[in-house]
Coordinates of C-alpha atoms in Angstrom, one line a residue:
L23 CA -12.6 19.9 -25.8
V24 CA -15.4 19.2 -28.4
L25 CA -16.1 15.8 -26.8
A26 CA -16.2 17.3 -23.4
A27 CA -18.7 19.9 -24.5
I28 CA -20.9 17.2 -26.2
C29 CA -20.7 15.1 -23.0
A30 CA -21.7 18.0 -20.8
A31 CA -24.7 18.8 -23.1
L32 CA -25.9 15.2 -23.0
A33 CA -25.4 15.0 -19.2
R34 CA -27.6 18.0 -18.9
G35 CA -30.6 16.2 -20.3
H36 CA -30.0 12.6 -18.9
A37 CA -28.3 13.3 -15.6
P38 CA -29.0 16.8 -14.4
R39 CA -27.7 16.6 -10.9
F40 CA -24.4 15.2 -12.2
A41 CA -24.2 17.9 -14.9
D42 CA -24.8 20.6 -12.4
R43 CA -22.0 19.3 -10.2
L44 CA -19.7 18.8 -13.1
V45 CA -20.3 22.1 -14.8
G46 CA -21.3 24.4 -11.9
S47 CA -18.8 23.6 -9.2
W48 CA -15.8 25.7 -8.0
W49 CA -13.4 22.9 -8.9
T50 CA -14.6 22.5 -12.5
V51 CA -12.4 25.0 -14.2
P52 CA -9.1 24.0 -12.4
V53 CA -9.5 20.3 -13.0
G54 CA -10.8 20.7 -16.5
A55 CA -8.0 23.1 -17.4
A56 CA -5.4 20.7 -15.9
T57 CA -6.9 17.9 -17.8
A58 CA -6.8 19.8 -21.1
V59 CA -3.2 20.9 -20.5
C60 CA -2.0 17.4 -19.8
A61 CA -3.8 16.0 -22.9
A62 CA -2.4 18.7 -25.1
G63 CA 1.0 18.2 -23.6
A64 CA 0.8 14.4 -24.2
L65 CA 0.0 15.1 -27.9
V66 CA 2.9 17.6 -28.2
A67 CA 5.2 15.2 -26.5
L68 CA 4.2 12.4 -28.9
R69 CA 4.7 14.7 -31.8
R70 CA 8.3 15.5 -30.6
D71 CA 9.0 11.8 -29.9
R72 CA 9.2 12.3 -26.1
V73 CA 7.5 9.0 -25.3
R74 CA 8.1 9.0 -21.5
V75 CA 6.8 12.5 -21.1
A76 CA 3.7 11.6 -23.2
R77 CA 3.1 8.5 -21.1
I78 CA 3.3 10.5 -17.8
L79 CA 0.9 13.2 -19.2
A80 CA -1.5 10.6 -20.5
I81 CA -1.6 9.0 -17.0
A82 CA -2.2 12.4 -15.6
T83 CA -5.0 13.1 -18.0
A84 CA -6.8 9.8 -17.2
S85 CA -6.3 10.4 -13.4
L86 CA -7.7 13.9 -13.6
F87 CA -10.6 12.6 -15.6
V88 CA -11.4 10.1 -12.9
V89 CA -10.9 12.7 -10.2
G90 CA -13.5 15.0 -11.9
W91 CA -15.9 12.2 -12.3
G92 CA -15.6 11.2 -8.7
A93 CA -15.9 14.8 -7.5
A94 CA -19.1 15.3 -9.5
Q95 CA -20.6 12.0 -8.1
Y96 CA -19.6 12.7 -4.5
P97 CA -21.1 11.5 -2.0
Y98 CA -22.7 8.8 -4.2
L99 CA -21.2 5.8 -5.7
L100 CA -24.4 5.2 -7.7
A101 CA -26.6 8.3 -7.5
P102 CA -29.1 8.5 -5.9
Y103 CA -29.1 5.0 -4.6
L104 CA -25.8 4.1 -3.1
R105 CA -23.8 6.6 -0.9
I106 CA -20.1 6.0 -0.1
E107 CA -20.9 5.6 3.6
D108 CA -23.5 2.9 2.9
A109 CA -21.1 0.9 0.7
A110 CA -18.2 0.8 3.3
A111 CA -17.3 -2.4 4.9
P112 CA -17.9 -2.9 8.6
P113 CA -15.1 -1.3 10.9
V114 CA -13.9 -4.8 12.0
T115 CA -13.3 -5.8 8.4
L116 CA -11.4 -2.6 7.7
R117 CA -9.2 -3.1 10.7
V118 CA -8.2 -6.5 9.5
L119 CA -7.6 -5.4 6.0
V120 CA -4.7 -3.0 6.7
P121 CA -2.3 -5.7 8.2
I122 CA -3.3 -8.1 5.4
L123 CA -2.4 -5.5 2.7
L124 CA 0.8 -4.8 4.4
A125 CA 1.7 -8.5 4.5
G126 CA 0.8 -8.7 0.8
V127 CA 3.2 -5.8 -0.1
V128 CA 6.0 -7.5 1.9
V129 CA 5.5 -10.7 -0.3
L130 CA 4.7 -9.0 -3.6
L131 CA 7.5 -6.4 -3.8
P132 CA 10.4 -8.9 -3.8
C133 CA 8.5 -11.0 -6.3
L134 CA 8.1 -8.0 -8.6
W135 CA 11.8 -7.0 -8.1
W136 CA 12.9 -10.5 -9.1
L137 CA 10.5 -10.5 -12.1
F138 CA 11.9 -7.2 -13.5
R139 CA 15.4 -8.3 -12.7
V140 CA 15.0 -11.5 -14.7
F141 CA 13.0 -10.1 -17.7
K142 CA 13.6 -6.4 -18.0
F143 CA 17.2 -5.6 -17.2
A144 CA 19.9 -6.1 -19.7
R145 CA 22.1 -9.1 -19.1
S146 CA 25.8 -8.6 -18.9

């Protein structure tokens, strides 16, 4: 919480548009509260030696952090120079990308299954 307050104060001086979106938007309180709850929950879970729960909550904390940053940046990728629409690939490229990604999944998932089967699972 202290680091978040310091970052918000520094952003106000160096990136005022970002700070206004980060601090003054309707989504700020719910996303910030969820991030804080997940972070505190991860610490409590670690303290109680609940490693899996702590891992899930740490992932949620990082994910919510990225969601908050992205929402504050929207519609820019690099404010004020590069908008999301300007950075998108041409439509023909996007149409070709989906079948290629699906083919990659078909190849990759059996390989991952075999890899985990060989190295992760206990041998009987």
